[in-house]
Short mmCIF file of C-alpha atoms in Angstrom, two decimals:
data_model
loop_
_atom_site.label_atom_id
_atom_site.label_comp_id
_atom_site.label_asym_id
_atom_site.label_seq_id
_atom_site.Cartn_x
_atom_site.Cartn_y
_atom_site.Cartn_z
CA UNK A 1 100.60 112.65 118.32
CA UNK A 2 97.09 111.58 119.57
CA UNK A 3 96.86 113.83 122.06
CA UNK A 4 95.60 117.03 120.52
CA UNK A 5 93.09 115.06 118.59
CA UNK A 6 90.35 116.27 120.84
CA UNK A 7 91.38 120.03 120.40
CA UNK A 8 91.73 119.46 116.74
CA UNK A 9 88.23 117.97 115.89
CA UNK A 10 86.48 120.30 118.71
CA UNK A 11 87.45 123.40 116.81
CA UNK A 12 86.74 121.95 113.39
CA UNK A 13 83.08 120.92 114.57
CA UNK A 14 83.13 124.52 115.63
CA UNK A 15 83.74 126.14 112.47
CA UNK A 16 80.92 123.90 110.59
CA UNK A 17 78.47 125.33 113.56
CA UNK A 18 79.80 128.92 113.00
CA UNK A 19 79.13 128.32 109.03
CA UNK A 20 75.81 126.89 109.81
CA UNK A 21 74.80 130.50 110.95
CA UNK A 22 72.51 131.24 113.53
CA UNK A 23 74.13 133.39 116.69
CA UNK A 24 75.95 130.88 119.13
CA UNK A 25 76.40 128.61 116.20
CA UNK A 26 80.63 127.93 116.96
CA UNK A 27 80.36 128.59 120.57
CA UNK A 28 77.54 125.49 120.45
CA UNK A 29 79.10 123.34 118.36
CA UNK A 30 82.31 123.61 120.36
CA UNK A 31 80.39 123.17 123.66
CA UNK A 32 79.15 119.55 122.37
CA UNK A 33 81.32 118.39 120.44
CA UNK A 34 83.85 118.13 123.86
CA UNK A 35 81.28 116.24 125.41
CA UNK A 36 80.93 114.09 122.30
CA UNK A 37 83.23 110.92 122.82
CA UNK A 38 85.55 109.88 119.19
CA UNK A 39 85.22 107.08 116.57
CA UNK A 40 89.23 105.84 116.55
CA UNK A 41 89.87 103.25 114.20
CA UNK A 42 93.41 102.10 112.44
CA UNK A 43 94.95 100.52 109.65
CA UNK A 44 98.26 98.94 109.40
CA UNK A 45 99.66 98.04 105.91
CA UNK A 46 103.33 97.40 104.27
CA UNK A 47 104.55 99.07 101.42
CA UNK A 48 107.08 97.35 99.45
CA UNK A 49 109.28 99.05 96.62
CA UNK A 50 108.85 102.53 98.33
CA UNK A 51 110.86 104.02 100.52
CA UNK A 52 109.49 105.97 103.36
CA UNK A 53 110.80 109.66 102.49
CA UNK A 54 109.15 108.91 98.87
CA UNK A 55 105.69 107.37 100.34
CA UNK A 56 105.68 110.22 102.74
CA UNK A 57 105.69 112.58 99.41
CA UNK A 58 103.30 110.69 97.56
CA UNK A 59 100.82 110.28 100.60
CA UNK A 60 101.06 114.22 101.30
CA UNK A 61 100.14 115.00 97.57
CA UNK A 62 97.50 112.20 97.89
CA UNK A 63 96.10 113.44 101.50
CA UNK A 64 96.69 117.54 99.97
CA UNK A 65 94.07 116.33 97.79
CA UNK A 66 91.17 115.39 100.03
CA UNK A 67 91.14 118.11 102.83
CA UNK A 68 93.10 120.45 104.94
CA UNK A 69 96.46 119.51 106.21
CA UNK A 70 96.67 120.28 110.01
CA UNK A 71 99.95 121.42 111.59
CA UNK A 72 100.38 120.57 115.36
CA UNK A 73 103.15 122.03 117.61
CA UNK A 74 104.61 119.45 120.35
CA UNK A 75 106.89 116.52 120.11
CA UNK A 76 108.36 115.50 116.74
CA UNK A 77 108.20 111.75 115.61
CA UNK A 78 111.35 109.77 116.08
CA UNK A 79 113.73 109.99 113.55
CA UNK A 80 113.32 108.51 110.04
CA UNK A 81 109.43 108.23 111.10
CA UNK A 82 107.24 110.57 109.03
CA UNK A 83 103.79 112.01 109.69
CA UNK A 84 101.13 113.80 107.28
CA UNK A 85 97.89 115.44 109.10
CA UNK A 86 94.78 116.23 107.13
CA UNK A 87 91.15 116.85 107.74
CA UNK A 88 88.91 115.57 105.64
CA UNK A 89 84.95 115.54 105.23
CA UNK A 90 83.20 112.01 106.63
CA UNK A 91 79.72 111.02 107.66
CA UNK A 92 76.33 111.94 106.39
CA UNK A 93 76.86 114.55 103.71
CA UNK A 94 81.18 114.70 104.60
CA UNK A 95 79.81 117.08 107.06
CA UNK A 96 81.44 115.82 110.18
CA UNK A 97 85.21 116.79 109.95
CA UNK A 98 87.50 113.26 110.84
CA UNK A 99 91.48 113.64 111.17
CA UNK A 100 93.03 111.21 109.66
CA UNK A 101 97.14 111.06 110.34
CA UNK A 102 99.02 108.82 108.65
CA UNK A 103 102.21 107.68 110.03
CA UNK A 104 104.82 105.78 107.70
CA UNK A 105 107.88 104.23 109.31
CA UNK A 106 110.94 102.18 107.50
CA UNK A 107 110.20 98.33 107.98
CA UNK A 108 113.95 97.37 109.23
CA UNK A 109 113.38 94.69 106.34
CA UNK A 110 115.24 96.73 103.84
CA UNK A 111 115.70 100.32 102.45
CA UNK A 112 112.44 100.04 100.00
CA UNK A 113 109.86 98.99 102.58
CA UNK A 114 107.27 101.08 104.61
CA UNK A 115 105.36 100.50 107.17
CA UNK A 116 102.08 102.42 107.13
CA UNK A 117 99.50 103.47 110.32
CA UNK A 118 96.40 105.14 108.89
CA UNK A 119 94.65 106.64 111.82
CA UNK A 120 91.09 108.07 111.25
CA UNK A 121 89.55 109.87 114.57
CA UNK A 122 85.78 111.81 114.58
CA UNK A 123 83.83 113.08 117.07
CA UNK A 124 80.30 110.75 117.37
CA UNK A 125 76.68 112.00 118.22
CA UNK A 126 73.54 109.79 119.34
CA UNK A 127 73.37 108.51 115.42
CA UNK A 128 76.52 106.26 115.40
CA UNK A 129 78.22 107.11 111.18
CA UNK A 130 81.79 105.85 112.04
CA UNK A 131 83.05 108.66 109.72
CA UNK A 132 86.57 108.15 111.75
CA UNK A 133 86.53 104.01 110.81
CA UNK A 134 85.29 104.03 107.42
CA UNK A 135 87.30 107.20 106.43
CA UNK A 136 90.44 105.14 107.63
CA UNK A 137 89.81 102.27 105.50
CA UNK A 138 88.65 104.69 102.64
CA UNK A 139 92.37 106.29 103.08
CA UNK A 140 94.38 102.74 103.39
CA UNK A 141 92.90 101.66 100.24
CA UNK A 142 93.53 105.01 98.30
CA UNK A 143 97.25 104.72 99.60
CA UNK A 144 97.90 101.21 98.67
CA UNK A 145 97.04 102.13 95.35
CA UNK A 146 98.52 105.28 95.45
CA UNK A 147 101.99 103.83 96.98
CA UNK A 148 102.25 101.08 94.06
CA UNK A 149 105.62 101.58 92.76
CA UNK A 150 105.01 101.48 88.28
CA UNK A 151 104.75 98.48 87.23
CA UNK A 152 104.56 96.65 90.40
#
């Protein structure tokens, strides 16, 4: 699923140079920003008391929230593994877009456990922001609140 990452972020940084005006504006931003290398960064948690059909729900409503979710086309996670896409605002001013994709996968430990990836990926420049590592970790703590079951 890591694959179109590149693609994904190339044509978002493209649309905030094409809404930055000036002539050029997405063509430029596009032109860098595949010559720009990413900020990767994960975050691995366990979810227990949630199963991973309802944490997918509750992650999409929470991700739905913060940006744009991002459909790809291509090969479909194994089965029982669920994945939610969304781009999100990071970096000075939550101006540089990051994709964060959260994968949640049933633990084998039992039907009520989940296994959660959050992956944050953005494109870097010369001033180093790690919008795609601190977005992660931003995201991972919003879930593990957000995946609480009551009471628990």
């Amino acid at each position: 699923m890591t694959d179109d990452e590149d693609l994904i972020l190339t044509e978002a940084l493209g649309a905030v140079g094409a809404a930055g005006g000036g002539s050029g504006g997405r063509f430029g931003a596009k032109f860098a920003a595949r010559r720009l290398k990413k900020d990767v960064h994960e975050v691995e948690l366990t979810v227990e008391g949630v199963s991973p059909a309802e944490a997918a729900g509750r992650t999409a409503d929470l991700l739905l929230r913060m940006g744009t979710p991002v459909r790809t086309a291509g090969a479909q996670p194994p089965e029982g593994v669920r994945v939610v896409r969304v781009l999100v605002g990071g970096g000075f001013g939550n101006m540089n877009p990051v994709l964060v994709t959260v994968t949640l996968t049933p633990t084998g430990t039992g039907p009520e456990a989940t296994e959660v990836r959050v992956r944050g990926a953005a494109k870097e420049g010369l001033i180093k922001q790690r919008a795609g590592e601190k977005t992660a970790r931003q995201v991972a703590t919003l879930l593990t609140q957000h995946l609480c079951p009551p009471g628990g």
